[in-house]
Short mmCIF file of C-alpha atoms and ligand atoms in Angstrom, two decimals:
data_model
loop_
_atom_site.label_atom_id
_atom_site.label_comp_id
_atom_site.label_asym_id
_atom_site.label_seq_id
_atom_site.Cartn_x
_atom_site.Cartn_y
_atom_site.Cartn_z
CA MET A 1 -10.10 22.83 5.08
CA ASN A 2 -7.06 20.83 4.02
CA ILE A 3 -7.22 18.21 6.78
CA ALA A 4 -5.04 14.86 7.62
CA VAL A 5 -6.53 12.03 9.51
CA ILE A 6 -3.97 9.76 11.36
CA GLY A 7 -5.26 6.20 11.48
CA THR A 8 -7.88 4.48 9.59
CA GLY A 9 -9.71 2.41 12.21
CA TYR A 10 -13.23 2.79 12.87
CA VAL A 11 -12.72 6.23 14.19
CA GLY A 12 -10.52 7.39 11.75
CA LEU A 13 -11.86 6.62 8.61
CA VAL A 14 -15.26 7.25 9.53
CA THR A 15 -13.98 11.02 10.46
CA GLY A 16 -12.01 11.33 7.18
CA VAL A 17 -14.98 10.35 5.15
CA CYS A 18 -17.41 12.61 6.70
CA LEU A 19 -15.27 15.25 6.80
CA ALA A 20 -14.66 14.80 3.10
CA GLU A 21 -18.55 14.61 2.97
CA THR A 22 -18.86 18.13 4.58
CA ASP A 23 -16.56 19.41 1.75
CA ASN A 24 -12.87 19.24 3.20
CA GLN A 25 -9.71 17.89 1.29
CA VAL A 26 -8.88 14.78 3.41
CA THR A 27 -6.23 12.61 3.57
CA CYS A 28 -6.01 9.81 5.56
CA ILE A 29 -2.91 8.26 6.85
CA ASP A 30 -2.21 4.68 7.77
CA ILE A 31 0.96 2.44 8.25
CA ASP A 32 -1.10 -0.66 7.35
CA ASP A 33 -0.08 -0.87 3.73
CA GLU A 34 -3.03 -3.58 3.08
CA LYS A 35 -5.66 -1.34 4.74
CA ILE A 36 -4.59 1.76 2.51
CA ALA A 37 -4.40 -0.11 -0.79
CA MET A 38 -7.89 -1.40 -0.13
CA LEU A 39 -9.13 1.84 0.63
CA LYS A 40 -7.47 3.67 -2.35
CA GLU A 41 -9.72 1.21 -4.27
CA GLY A 42 -12.67 2.35 -2.53
CA LYS A 43 -13.22 -0.86 -0.47
CA SER A 44 -13.68 -0.77 3.24
CA PRO A 45 -11.69 -2.85 5.51
CA ILE A 46 -14.50 -2.53 8.25
CA TYR A 47 -18.21 -3.46 8.37
CA GLU A 48 -20.11 -0.37 8.99
CA LYS A 49 -23.08 0.52 7.46
CA GLY A 50 -23.43 3.47 4.59
CA LEU A 51 -19.36 3.90 5.11
CA PRO A 52 -18.81 2.03 1.62
CA GLU A 53 -20.87 4.54 -0.56
CA LEU A 54 -19.81 7.44 1.18
CA LEU A 55 -15.91 6.29 0.63
CA GLN A 56 -16.57 5.71 -2.87
CA LYS A 57 -18.67 8.60 -3.37
CA ASN A 58 -15.89 10.95 -1.91
CA ILE A 59 -12.77 9.10 -3.64
CA GLY A 60 -14.65 9.90 -6.67
CA GLU A 61 -15.38 13.49 -6.33
CA GLY A 62 -11.62 14.09 -5.41
CA ARG A 63 -12.18 15.15 -1.89
CA LEU A 64 -10.80 11.95 -0.11
CA HIS A 65 -7.41 10.58 -0.08
CA PHE A 66 -4.95 7.73 1.21
CA THR A 67 -1.65 7.37 1.48
CA THR A 68 1.27 5.56 4.07
CA ASP A 69 3.42 8.17 3.53
CA TYR A 70 3.35 11.15 5.91
CA LYS A 71 5.20 13.67 4.13
CA GLU A 72 2.72 13.04 1.05
CA GLY A 73 -0.34 13.00 3.73
CA LEU A 74 0.51 16.06 5.72
CA ALA A 75 1.50 18.47 3.15
CA ASN A 76 -0.43 21.99 3.21
CA LYS A 77 -2.78 20.59 5.72
CA ASP A 78 -4.33 22.97 8.31
CA LEU A 79 -5.80 20.42 10.80
CA ILE A 80 -4.20 16.86 11.51
CA TYR A 81 -6.49 14.63 13.33
CA ILE A 82 -4.73 11.97 15.46
CA ALA A 83 -7.28 8.69 15.63
CA VAL A 84 -4.84 5.83 16.22
CA GLY A 85 -5.57 2.94 18.94
CA THR A 86 -5.13 3.68 22.51
CA PRO A 87 -5.67 0.12 24.01
CA GLN A 88 -5.34 -1.08 27.36
CA GLY A 89 -1.92 -1.24 28.70
CA GLU A 90 -0.48 -4.18 30.95
CA ASP A 91 -1.42 -2.22 34.15
CA GLY A 92 -4.86 -1.04 32.87
CA ALA A 93 -3.64 2.35 31.89
CA ALA A 94 -3.90 3.39 28.60
CA ASP A 95 -1.12 2.52 26.33
CA LEU A 96 0.01 5.59 24.50
CA THR A 97 2.52 3.83 22.14
CA TYR A 98 0.75 4.51 18.92
CA VAL A 99 -0.27 8.15 19.78
CA ASP A 100 3.55 8.52 20.86
CA LYS A 101 4.55 7.14 17.30
CA ALA A 102 2.30 9.34 15.40
CA CYS A 103 3.71 12.59 17.25
CA ALA A 104 7.09 11.28 16.00
CA SER A 105 6.32 11.30 12.83
CA ILE A 106 4.28 14.28 12.67
CA ALA A 107 7.39 16.13 14.32
CA GLU A 108 9.91 14.78 11.83
CA THR A 109 7.37 15.88 8.89
CA LEU A 110 5.71 18.88 9.33
CA ASP A 111 6.89 22.02 7.89
CA HIS A 112 4.30 24.55 8.39
CA ASN A 113 1.93 25.73 11.36
CA ALA A 114 -0.93 23.61 11.80
CA ILE A 115 -3.54 22.43 14.51
CA ILE A 116 -3.19 18.84 15.90
CA VAL A 117 -6.71 17.57 17.01
CA THR A 118 -6.83 14.51 19.11
CA LYS A 119 -10.07 12.16 18.18
CA SER A 120 -8.31 9.12 20.07
CA THR A 121 -9.69 8.33 23.91
CA VAL A 122 -6.89 9.61 25.80
CA PRO A 123 -6.37 10.40 29.58
CA VAL A 124 -6.40 14.09 30.91
CA GLY A 125 -3.13 15.83 30.16
CA THR A 126 -2.04 13.84 26.91
CA ASN A 127 -2.87 16.59 24.70
CA GLU A 128 -0.44 18.70 26.68
CA HIS A 129 1.98 15.80 26.42
CA ILE A 130 1.40 16.01 22.34
CA LYS A 131 1.90 19.46 22.21
CA GLU A 132 5.16 19.63 23.96
CA THR A 133 6.49 16.23 21.96
CA ILE A 134 5.81 17.30 18.61
CA GLN A 135 6.50 21.22 19.15
CA SER A 136 10.31 20.09 20.69
CA GLY A 137 10.95 17.80 17.22
CA LEU A 138 9.86 20.87 14.66
CA PRO A 139 11.88 23.36 12.93
CA VAL A 140 11.73 26.92 14.88
CA HIS A 141 9.74 28.61 12.14
CA VAL A 142 6.76 26.20 12.74
CA THR A 143 4.26 26.49 15.43
CA ILE A 144 1.27 23.82 16.46
CA ASN A 145 -1.54 24.41 18.58
CA VAL A 146 -3.79 21.38 20.24
CA ALA A 147 -7.18 20.42 20.55
CA SER A 148 -9.24 17.31 22.05
CA ASN A 149 -12.17 16.74 20.00
CA PRO A 150 -13.34 13.17 21.49
CA GLU A 151 -15.28 10.69 19.21
CA PHE A 152 -18.67 9.45 20.91
CA LEU A 153 -19.85 7.29 17.57
CA ARG A 154 -21.09 4.03 18.06
CA GLN A 155 -19.73 1.22 15.90
CA GLY A 156 -22.66 -0.24 13.92
CA SER A 157 -23.98 3.03 13.21
CA ALA A 158 -20.73 5.53 12.97
CA VAL A 159 -21.61 7.23 10.10
CA HIS A 160 -25.20 7.80 11.10
CA ASP A 161 -24.04 9.14 14.44
CA THR A 162 -21.16 11.72 13.06
CA PHE A 163 -24.36 13.39 11.34
CA ASN A 164 -26.85 12.74 14.10
CA GLY A 165 -24.64 12.82 17.25
CA ASP A 166 -26.25 14.78 20.45
CA ARG A 167 -23.26 16.88 20.80
CA ILE A 168 -19.94 17.85 19.72
CA ILE A 169 -16.79 18.47 21.90
CA ILE A 170 -14.01 20.75 21.53
CA GLY A 171 -11.58 21.85 23.63
CA SER A 172 -8.74 23.95 23.67
CA ASP A 173 -6.76 26.23 25.40
CA ASP A 174 -6.30 28.34 22.52
CA LYS A 175 -9.56 30.54 21.59
CA GLN A 176 -8.57 30.71 17.70
CA THR A 177 -8.35 27.29 17.60
CA LEU A 178 -11.80 26.69 18.94
CA ASP A 179 -12.75 29.00 16.31
CA ILE A 180 -11.44 27.17 13.57
CA LEU A 181 -12.61 23.76 14.63
CA GLU A 182 -16.20 25.18 15.63
CA LYS A 183 -16.03 26.16 11.74
CA VAL A 184 -14.97 22.68 10.66
CA ASN A 185 -17.59 20.96 12.59
CA ALA A 186 -20.45 23.52 11.53
CA GLY A 187 -21.09 21.10 8.59
CA PHE A 188 -22.39 18.44 10.75
CA ASP A 189 -25.05 20.74 12.20
CA LEU A 190 -24.73 19.58 15.70
CA PRO A 191 -24.64 21.37 19.35
CA ILE A 192 -20.93 22.20 19.64
CA VAL A 193 -19.64 22.41 23.11
CA ARG A 194 -16.68 24.62 23.44
CA THR A 195 -14.34 23.91 26.68
CA ASP A 196 -10.72 23.79 28.10
CA LEU A 197 -8.35 21.16 26.96
CA ARG A 198 -8.55 19.10 30.08
CA SER A 199 -12.26 19.14 30.59
CA ALA A 200 -12.56 17.59 26.95
CA GLU A 201 -10.47 14.70 27.53
CA MET A 202 -12.31 14.12 30.52
CA ILE A 203 -16.31 14.30 29.19
CA LYS A 204 -15.26 11.48 27.01
CA TYR A 205 -13.77 9.02 29.72
CA ALA A 206 -16.64 10.25 32.15
CA SER A 207 -19.50 9.40 29.47
CA ASN A 208 -18.23 6.48 28.78
CA ALA A 209 -17.50 5.27 32.52
CA PHE A 210 -21.42 6.50 33.47
CA LEU A 211 -22.61 4.39 30.37
CA ALA A 212 -20.46 1.33 31.90
CA THR A 213 -21.74 2.05 35.42
CA LYS A 214 -25.48 2.00 33.78
CA LEU A 215 -25.02 -1.41 32.41
CA SER A 216 -23.32 -2.83 35.40
CA PHE A 217 -26.05 -1.32 37.51
CA ILE A 218 -28.85 -3.04 35.45
CA ASN A 219 -27.20 -6.28 35.38
CA GLU A 220 -26.81 -6.53 39.19
CA MET A 221 -30.37 -5.49 39.12
CA ALA A 222 -31.12 -8.41 37.04
CA ASN A 223 -29.33 -11.12 38.68
CA LEU A 224 -31.46 -9.82 42.00
CA CYS A 225 -34.74 -10.25 39.93
CA GLU A 226 -33.74 -13.61 39.40
CA LYS A 227 -33.52 -14.81 42.89
CA LEU A 228 -36.63 -12.54 43.67
CA GLY A 229 -39.11 -13.79 41.12
CA ALA A 230 -39.16 -10.31 39.17
CA ASN A 231 -38.65 -9.68 35.36
CA ILE A 232 -35.86 -7.19 34.55
CA ASP A 233 -37.82 -6.38 31.52
CA ASN A 234 -40.79 -4.96 33.35
CA VAL A 235 -38.26 -3.21 35.98
CA SER A 236 -36.26 -1.50 33.14
CA ASP A 237 -39.21 -0.49 31.24
CA GLY A 238 -40.60 1.11 34.64
CA MET A 239 -37.33 3.04 35.74
CA GLY A 240 -36.85 4.07 32.26
CA MET A 241 -40.05 5.94 31.81
CA ASP A 242 -38.35 8.40 34.50
CA LYS A 243 -37.04 11.03 32.84
CA ARG A 244 -34.19 11.51 35.44
CA ILE A 245 -32.70 8.08 34.52
CA GLY A 246 -34.11 7.20 30.93
CA SER A 247 -34.50 4.14 29.02
CA SER A 248 -31.19 3.59 27.34
CA PHE A 249 -28.36 1.29 28.32
CA LEU A 250 -31.25 -0.53 30.77
CA ASN A 251 -31.00 -3.85 29.02
CA ALA A 252 -29.65 -6.64 30.98
CA GLY A 253 -27.31 -8.98 29.48
CA ILE A 254 -23.82 -10.60 29.61
CA GLY A 255 -21.88 -7.71 30.41
CA TYR A 256 -20.38 -4.99 28.08
CA GLY A 257 -17.53 -5.87 25.62
CA GLY A 258 -15.98 -3.96 22.80
CA SER A 259 -12.96 -1.50 21.79
CA CYS A 260 -13.98 1.00 24.62
CA PHE A 261 -15.98 0.33 27.46
CA PRO A 262 -13.51 -2.10 29.16
CA LYS A 263 -10.44 -0.41 28.31
CA ASP A 264 -11.79 3.02 29.05
CA THR A 265 -13.23 1.94 32.30
CA ARG A 266 -10.05 0.76 33.53
CA ALA A 267 -8.08 3.68 31.88
CA VAL A 268 -10.19 6.15 34.47
CA ILE A 269 -9.52 3.87 37.60
CA SER A 270 -5.62 4.07 36.53
CA VAL A 271 -5.88 7.85 35.98
CA GLY A 272 -7.52 7.96 39.53
CA LYS A 273 -4.68 5.91 40.94
CA ASP A 274 -1.99 8.16 39.37
CA ALA A 275 -3.96 11.14 40.97
CA ASP A 276 -4.01 9.49 44.47
CA TYR A 277 -7.83 9.07 44.30
CA ASP A 278 -9.39 5.64 44.79
CA MET A 279 -12.09 5.17 41.96
CA GLN A 280 -14.32 3.02 44.28
CA LEU A 281 -17.79 3.14 42.22
CA LEU A 282 -15.74 2.16 38.88
CA GLU A 283 -13.79 -0.78 40.42
CA ASN A 284 -17.34 -2.27 41.26
CA VAL A 285 -18.47 -1.60 37.97
CA VAL A 286 -15.64 -3.45 36.21
CA GLY A 287 -15.98 -6.31 38.99
CA VAL A 288 -19.90 -6.51 38.39
CA ASN A 289 -18.97 -6.96 34.23
CA GLU A 290 -15.96 -9.47 35.27
CA ARG A 291 -19.02 -11.55 37.13
CA GLN A 292 -21.61 -10.92 34.29
CA LYS A 293 -19.54 -12.38 31.53
CA VAL A 294 -19.47 -16.13 33.39
CA ILE A 295 -22.95 -16.00 34.29
CA LEU A 296 -24.47 -17.67 31.01
CA VAL A 297 -21.86 -20.41 31.47
CA ASP A 298 -22.91 -20.65 35.09
CA LYS A 299 -26.46 -21.37 34.25
CA VAL A 300 -25.33 -23.87 31.47
CA MET A 301 -23.43 -25.84 34.03
CA GLU A 302 -26.36 -25.67 36.63
CA ARG A 303 -28.66 -27.04 34.02
CA PHE A 304 -26.51 -29.66 32.42
CA LYS A 305 -23.83 -30.34 34.92
CA ASP A 306 -21.57 -31.96 32.32
CA ILE A 307 -21.40 -30.81 28.60
CA GLN A 308 -18.60 -32.86 27.83
CA GLY A 309 -18.92 -33.94 23.94
CA LYS A 310 -22.42 -31.90 23.63
CA LYS A 311 -22.82 -29.82 20.53
CA VAL A 312 -23.40 -26.40 21.63
CA ALA A 313 -24.94 -23.72 19.20
CA VAL A 314 -23.38 -20.33 19.93
CA LEU A 315 -25.50 -17.48 18.12
CA GLY A 316 -23.66 -14.32 17.59
CA LEU A 317 -19.95 -13.60 17.96
CA ALA A 318 -19.41 -9.84 17.70
CA PHE A 319 -19.37 -7.91 20.81
CA LYS A 320 -22.82 -6.21 19.56
CA PRO A 321 -25.09 -6.18 16.31
CA ASN A 322 -24.26 -4.56 13.17
CA THR A 323 -20.41 -4.55 13.63
CA ASP A 324 -17.61 -7.05 12.78
CA ASP A 325 -15.76 -5.91 15.81
CA MET A 326 -14.45 -8.60 18.23
CA ARG A 327 -12.10 -6.47 20.67
CA GLU A 328 -13.30 -7.92 23.86
CA ALA A 329 -16.23 -9.46 22.99
CA PRO A 330 -18.26 -11.66 25.63
CA SER A 331 -18.49 -14.31 22.94
CA ILE A 332 -14.57 -14.97 23.21
CA PHE A 333 -14.74 -15.65 27.10
CA VAL A 334 -17.85 -17.53 26.76
CA THR A 335 -16.58 -19.89 23.93
CA GLU A 336 -13.61 -20.64 25.58
CA ASN A 337 -15.16 -21.60 28.71
CA LEU A 338 -17.50 -23.82 26.79
CA LEU A 339 -14.75 -25.50 25.03
CA GLU A 340 -12.67 -25.87 28.40
CA GLN A 341 -15.69 -27.69 29.72
CA GLY A 342 -15.50 -30.18 26.29
CA ALA A 343 -18.28 -28.92 24.51
CA GLU A 344 -18.16 -28.77 20.77
CA VAL A 345 -18.93 -25.22 19.27
CA HIS A 346 -20.78 -24.42 16.48
CA ALA A 347 -20.99 -20.73 16.18
CA TYR A 348 -22.61 -18.46 13.44
CA ASP A 349 -22.32 -14.73 13.10
CA PRO A 350 -23.70 -12.61 10.13
CA VAL A 351 -20.26 -10.73 9.59
CA ALA A 352 -17.58 -11.47 12.59
CA ALA A 353 -16.75 -14.99 11.45
CA ASP A 354 -13.52 -13.90 10.11
CA ASN A 355 -12.42 -11.80 12.78
CA ALA A 356 -13.30 -14.39 15.20
CA ARG A 357 -11.36 -16.85 13.45
CA GLN A 358 -8.45 -14.95 14.40
CA ILE A 359 -9.18 -15.37 17.79
CA LEU A 360 -10.64 -18.62 18.36
CA SER A 361 -8.89 -20.30 15.22
CA ASP A 362 -10.08 -23.69 14.62
CA LYS A 363 -10.90 -24.51 17.90
CA ILE A 364 -14.81 -23.95 16.96
CA THR A 365 -16.70 -25.09 13.63
CA TYR A 366 -18.08 -21.68 12.03
CA ALA A 367 -21.52 -22.25 10.80
CA SER A 368 -22.81 -20.38 7.93
CA SER A 369 -26.74 -19.52 9.01
CA VAL A 370 -28.43 -19.97 12.39
CA LYS A 371 -30.27 -23.03 11.21
CA GLU A 372 -26.76 -24.83 10.10
CA ALA A 373 -25.09 -23.95 13.91
CA VAL A 374 -28.44 -25.04 15.67
CA ASN A 375 -28.89 -28.15 13.82
CA GLY A 376 -28.64 -31.31 16.16
CA ALA A 377 -27.48 -29.01 19.15
CA ASP A 378 -28.16 -29.95 22.46
CA LEU A 379 -28.25 -26.53 23.59
CA ALA A 380 -27.93 -22.88 22.00
CA LEU A 381 -26.40 -19.54 23.38
CA ILE A 382 -27.44 -16.47 22.24
CA LEU A 383 -24.54 -13.87 22.68
CA THR A 384 -25.32 -11.28 20.04
CA GLU A 385 -28.54 -9.77 19.52
CA TRP A 386 -28.69 -9.50 15.70
CA ASN A 387 -31.89 -8.83 13.84
CA GLU A 388 -31.31 -12.03 11.98
CA ILE A 389 -30.81 -14.19 15.24
CA LYS A 390 -33.89 -12.68 16.94
CA ALA A 391 -35.62 -13.18 13.75
CA PHE A 392 -35.22 -16.90 13.90
CA PRO A 393 -38.35 -18.61 14.87
CA LEU A 394 -38.61 -20.37 18.10
CA SER A 395 -40.35 -23.25 16.39
CA ASP A 396 -37.24 -23.72 14.22
CA TYR A 397 -35.41 -24.28 17.33
CA LYS A 398 -37.71 -27.18 18.50
CA GLN A 399 -37.24 -28.40 15.04
CA TYR A 400 -33.90 -28.55 14.37
CA MET A 401 -32.12 -28.95 17.58
CA ASN A 402 -31.62 -32.20 19.44
CA ASN A 403 -32.87 -30.59 22.39
CA PRO A 404 -34.41 -27.14 22.26
CA VAL A 405 -32.59 -25.45 25.47
CA ILE A 406 -31.82 -22.05 24.62
CA PHE A 407 -29.64 -19.51 27.11
CA ASP A 408 -30.58 -16.26 25.64
CA GLY A 409 -27.65 -13.90 26.98
CA ARG A 410 -29.50 -10.91 25.54
CA ASN A 411 -33.00 -11.36 26.15
CA CYS A 412 -34.09 -11.38 22.74
CA PHE A 413 -37.43 -12.98 23.48
CA ASP A 414 -40.47 -11.80 25.14
CA LEU A 415 -41.17 -14.57 27.71
CA ASP A 416 -45.03 -14.40 26.38
CA GLN A 417 -43.48 -15.54 22.82
CA LEU A 418 -42.28 -18.70 24.41
CA VAL A 419 -45.80 -19.83 25.16
CA GLY A 420 -46.57 -23.27 23.53
CA SER A 421 -43.21 -23.26 21.67
CA SER A 422 -41.87 -26.38 23.61
CA VAL A 423 -38.41 -24.47 23.84
CA GLU A 424 -36.83 -24.67 27.16
CA TYR A 425 -35.74 -20.80 27.78
CA HIS A 426 -33.14 -19.46 30.00
CA SER A 427 -32.61 -15.42 29.86
CA ILE A 428 -30.86 -12.82 31.96
CA GLY A 429 -32.88 -11.26 35.00
CA ARG A 430 -36.38 -13.36 34.11
CA PRO A 431 -37.79 -16.47 34.89
CA THR A 432 -36.68 -19.73 33.42
CA VAL A 433 -39.52 -20.78 30.82
CA TYR A 434 -40.12 -24.45 30.49
CA SER A 435 -42.93 -24.16 27.88
P1 NAD B 501 -8.49 0.92 15.35
O1 NAD B 501 -7.71 0.18 16.24
O2 NAD B 501 -9.53 0.31 14.89
O3 NAD B 501 -7.77 1.75 14.44
C1 NAD B 501 -6.38 2.18 14.68
C2 NAD B 501 -5.70 2.50 13.08
O4 NAD B 501 -4.69 3.35 13.66
C3 NAD B 501 -5.40 1.42 12.50
O5 NAD B 501 -5.94 1.16 11.40
C4 NAD B 501 -3.68 1.52 12.47
O6 NAD B 501 -2.92 0.67 11.69
C5 NAD B 501 -3.60 2.97 12.72
N1 NAD B 501 -2.35 3.34 13.25
C6 NAD B 501 -1.61 2.95 14.22
N2 NAD B 501 -0.40 3.45 14.55
C7 NAD B 501 -0.35 4.49 13.51
C8 NAD B 501 0.64 5.45 13.12
N3 NAD B 501 1.75 5.67 13.88
N4 NAD B 501 0.67 6.34 11.90
C9 NAD B 501 -1.01 5.81 11.49
N5 NAD B 501 -1.91 4.93 11.54
C10 NAD B 501 -1.42 4.39 12.64
O7 NAD B 501 -8.86 1.91 16.41
P2 NAD B 501 -10.49 2.60 16.69
O8 NAD B 501 -11.48 1.99 17.19
O9 NAD B 501 -10.77 3.48 15.57
O10 NAD B 501 -10.36 3.77 17.98
C11 NAD B 501 -9.31 5.13 17.71
C12 NAD B 501 -9.46 5.66 19.02
O11 NAD B 501 -10.80 5.94 18.80
C13 NAD B 501 -9.07 5.13 20.23
O12 NAD B 501 -8.53 5.63 20.85
C14 NAD B 501 -10.23 4.61 20.68
O13 NAD B 501 -10.55 4.42 22.05
C15 NAD B 501 -11.20 5.78 20.13
N6 NAD B 501 -12.76 5.30 20.04
C16 NAD B 501 -13.15 4.57 19.47
C17 NAD B 501 -14.68 4.22 19.20
C18 NAD B 501 -14.91 3.03 18.69
O14 NAD B 501 -16.37 2.79 18.64
N7 NAD B 501 -14.28 2.05 17.94
C19 NAD B 501 -15.57 5.17 19.58
C20 NAD B 501 -15.13 6.62 20.19
C21 NAD B 501 -13.80 6.69 20.68
#
């Protein structure tokens, strides 16, 4: 099929590349000249495992193209995917500015019938709005249909997830549109769920809201474990063996961040308000997460009382491992708090330092290795569980730090590993170890 993908961010680029890999002719459109110039040269603007190889392969084999020009990008396309950002607006609702702009550009340009497929996460009812907006701007002989095809990829394993996900959701109120989308998605060889338009939009929000709930739940249990002398790792293991509960998303930590959970939970609350329904559970999920973000700094202040002038090593800046994405990363909040307390922050992240610099500027020092960050530090905070950080030996903290006190926001080490390490170790939901 001939496909256009609008937006070449984490979702749009991965979608475009993977649709090309499954034998479609794909043109990706973005308004960012720099990004498109990079992509034309086969360079990925984002850090995502396996993406550069597939990008270059599909460009080389002539199935994948990039442009900033809607006319060129939409020419002869049967399917037009919208994958632009839907960030959080000031009132918590999803900001649909980018979606509206993309729709306006489609309406101005499209000269043939096509199906508009929304990948962006949008509030229930948005696809109907998209259909009306575009259709009303088109010449009378051009007709569009719309479908919702929400995205479930995880940053850090996005390409793998596209070919190995649990399901593909396609929603439309038009049977022929669903048939076509089912055919296009057959190449991924995954279970396909056909639904109506509004349910597809709702599935995405409900899924993210549920996962965020699981995280806030286990974080709340972790905080209680600390008060009661239990160990959250053991609790999670014991709970996760129950198939009704499942073991994923039961890792206690310093709260969820990233480009999806924070904004999507708030968007659902906002959608509830618009529908005159109070989302009590989700309000508290968000509240628990806000509290969790400060927990590590609280622990630091309780232990040290004053960190003015202390050298603090921050290990990991990305909101999770295997991505360079800093959107809503807990590290931003933690680092700013440490700076407010007068600490001197030396941070290390294997790939997110450039993106972090755009947010945290030169208020902190960017180290080029874990060893460099911890060297001479008075305390260290682990904020992202990169393998490289998990593999840094405890004995090296003892060797290089001025004072080997670790605050681990991701429970990277088993407490047994601490025995004999001479490291003071504070973590989440587990007893503090003074070895
Ligand atoms: P992103 O911010 O990484 O990328 C968006 C891209 O769209 C940018 O390159 C931007 O330049 C481009 N763009 C904006 N307006 C445009 C326009 N009018 N025409 C062409 N291009 C335009 O966003 P993302 O993380 O890929 O997320 C996209 C959507 O997918 C969001 O709704 C998000 O909630 C959803 N989603 C994201 C993830 C994720 O892990 N990132 C997972 C599932 C769903």
